[in-house]
Amino acid sequence: MKPLVLPPLARPDGMTTHDYAFNRLRQAIMVGAFRPGTSVTIRGLAEALESSPTPVREALRQLTSIGALQFLENRRIVVPHITPARFEELILLRIALESHAARRAVAHLSERQIEKITAIDDSIETEIRKGNKVAALIANQAFHRMIYSANPDPVAMPLIESVWLQLGPILGIAMEHVTELYVVDRHREAIDALRRRDEEAVADAIAADIREGIGGFDQQAVARLLRLAA
Amino acid sequence: MKPLVLPPLARPDGMTTHDYAFNRLRQAIMVGAFRPGTSVTIRGLAEALESSPTPVREALRQLTSIGALQFLENRRIVVPHITPARFEELILLRIALESHAARRAVAHLSERQIEKITAIDDSIETEIRKGNKVAALIANQAFHRMIYSANPDPVAMPLIESVWLQLGPILGIAMEHVTELYVVDRHREAIDALRRRDEEAVADAIAADIREGIGGFDQQAVARLLRLAA
DNA sequence: TATCACAAAATGTGATCACAAAAAGAGATT
DNA sequence: AATCTCTTTTTGTGATCACATTTTGTGATA
């Protein structure tokens, strides 16, 4: 129960122990390193991160605030379970949030930024072709984040990432069971719409992208896996 | 700098010190007890709450995760400032989130719940007539929360409350400068739509309610106050 | 009066410890 | 073999302390 393979993550100079723990755990959950129902302990993580309980507890508390973890009544700390209904709500919430965020970002995107976004989209395909699932997932998130963050007041971004974190554990299961990766996204469509500054078309492309494939994965497959995770 | 009038809040039995601190601070920010730019200290709050730094720090860290507070680079803890642009984004985000949440709740609302919601709406008018601003604000939040929480998987609710928290400090300023309270909401309209199970009409009523008056207050007045807060 | 330098106080950070509750394990009983 | 009871271990909680950084306060200098 205590192998605890935590994806590595560089620790920039001057970063506090707490911030490091938070970012590392957050990233781990975001890319599906923990399965639903997994329980973690403060002391265990403190040891794994070579620190002490105090900063780790703060990081865990923060992660519960954004729905990534859950403090149960019996004081146990677990990765939340996901029911099919909850999964459906999260996807619909992604669509509502991200199509809104995309629409509000269009006017602020420079040509240069759109080029950068196109480059990220290319890197997604590259990673998929190389079979590197986690890298493809991270690149896909970067694609979406880059668009929404063009808004000078990206108030929706933290909320979007909260939803991503809640979907993270599902992605972990999906990546375990999906051997074949295939590109099924609406990214080119979204980029074209960005170039035309067509807010509605961008929002529609993003909505379709989310609906048809969660982070590059086939939704039907994920739905099937949900039964395994329950 | 340390009068720190924290609204009282009962502490249920068995609640941890951390949870108590979190809920108390959260409630204080939500109803506008802190002004934008206000800085708080861990030790100061620990003393005010008659506890120690550890649980307070955890509570503050959680509050930053949901945008209610901000840890600056110089390690100072402040209530975030709000620019007019940021305010606009937050309002639009409220509209996007809450009209979505309302739409997703309609199918799950029982007649009994709708009656309860109607009663809450009545209490809002009562409080306004009595001139009790904070109580009216809390009742208004309860009205919205009651609707959205009808969804058995209310995944949007925490995100909505996050936005409320970010708007809280503005409400505090508004309440200081607005002497006359008047009822300008679309609540009856929303309730009627709920009774007809008309999802789109409910969503529209909620959107209009938010757009035309933030929590029962006149938006123009708030916009004017924003300049004072900057 | 304004500005700079230095000392003192305040503050966030993180490790440690004692305590209580929960979980896990061991052994006996049915 | 299953269940119950009691002991041991694990674990979250919260207070305290030492440390480093920041802020504040004081006084000298221009």
Coordinates of N, CA and C (backbone and C1' of nucleotides) in Angstrom, one line a residue, chain A residues 16-18 51-55 74 76, chain C residues 13-16 18-19 21-24:
Chain A
T16 N 8.6 27.0 -1.5 CA 8.5 26.5 -0.2 C 8.1 25.0 -0.3
T17 N 8.4 24.3 0.8 CA 8.1 22.9 0.9 C 6.6 22.6 0.6
H18 N 5.8 23.5 1.2 CA 4.4 23.3 1.0 C 4.0 23.4 -0.5
S51 N 9.8 15.3 3.6 CA 9.6 16.5 4.4 C 8.8 16.1 5.7
S52 N 8.0 17.0 6.3 CA 7.3 16.7 7.5 C 5.8 16.8 7.3
P53 N 5.0 16.4 8.3 CA 3.6 16.4 8.1 C 3.0 17.8 7.9
T54 N 3.5 18.8 8.5 CA 2.9 20.1 8.4 C 2.6 20.6 7.0
P55 N 3.7 20.8 6.2 CA 3.4 21.3 4.9 C 2.6 20.3 4.0
N74 N -14.4 9.6 8.9 CA -13.4 8.9 9.7 C -12.0 9.4 9.6
R76 N -10.2 9.8 7.1 CA -9.3 9.2 6.1 C -9.3 10.1 4.9
Chain C
dT13 P 3.9 30.8 4.5 O5' 5.1 30.0 5.2 C5' 6.5 30.3 4.8 C4' 7.4 29.3 5.4 C3' 6.9 27.8 5.3 O3' 7.9 27.1 4.7 C1' 7.6 28.3 7.5
dG14 P 7.6 25.6 4.1 O5' 8.1 24.7 5.2 C5' 9.4 24.8 5.6 C4' 9.7 24.0 6.9 C3' 9.1 22.6 7.0 O3' 10.1 21.8 7.6 C1' 8.4 23.8 8.9
dA15 P 10.1 20.3 7.2 O5' 10.6 19.6 8.6 C5' 11.8 20.2 9.2 C4' 11.6 20.0 10.7 C3' 11.2 18.6 11.2 O3' 12.1 18.2 12.1 C1' 9.8 20.3 12.2
dT16 P 12.1 16.7 12.7 O5' 11.4 16.8 14.1 C5' 11.7 17.9 15.0 C4' 10.8 17.9 16.2 C3' 10.4 16.5 16.7 O3' 10.6 16.4 18.1 C1' 8.5 18.0 16.5
dA18 P 6.5 13.9 23.8 O5' 5.0 14.2 24.3 C5' 4.6 15.5 24.7 C4' 3.1 15.6 24.6 C3' 2.3 14.4 25.1 O3' 1.2 14.8 25.9 C1' 1.7 14.7 22.9
dC19 P 0.4 13.7 26.7 O5' -1.0 13.6 25.9 C5' -1.6 14.8 25.5 C4' -2.7 14.5 24.5 C3' -3.5 13.3 24.8 O3' -4.9 13.6 24.9 C1' -2.9 13.3 22.5
dA21 P -11.3 10.7 21.7 O5' -11.5 10.2 20.3 C5' -11.3 11.0 19.1 C4' -10.9 10.2 17.9 C3' -11.7 8.9 17.7 O3' -12.1 8.9 16.4 C1' -9.4 8.4 17.7
dA22 P -13.3 7.8 16.0 O5' -12.6 6.9 14.9 C5' -11.7 7.6 14.0 C4' -10.7 6.6 13.4 C3' -11.3 5.3 13.0 O3' -11.0 5.0 11.6 C1' -9.4 4.9 14.3
dA23 P -11.6 3.7 10.9 O5' -10.3 2.8 10.8 C5' -9.1 3.4 10.4 C4' -8.0 2.3 10.5 C3' -8.4 1.0 10.0 O3' -7.3 0.5 9.1 C1' -7.5 0.8 12.2
dA24 P -7.4 -0.9 8.4 O5' -6.4 -1.8 9.2 C5' -5.2 -1.2 9.6 C4' -4.4 -2.2 10.5 C3' -4.5 -3.7 10.0 O3' -3.2 -4.2 10.1 C1' -5.2 -3.4 12.3

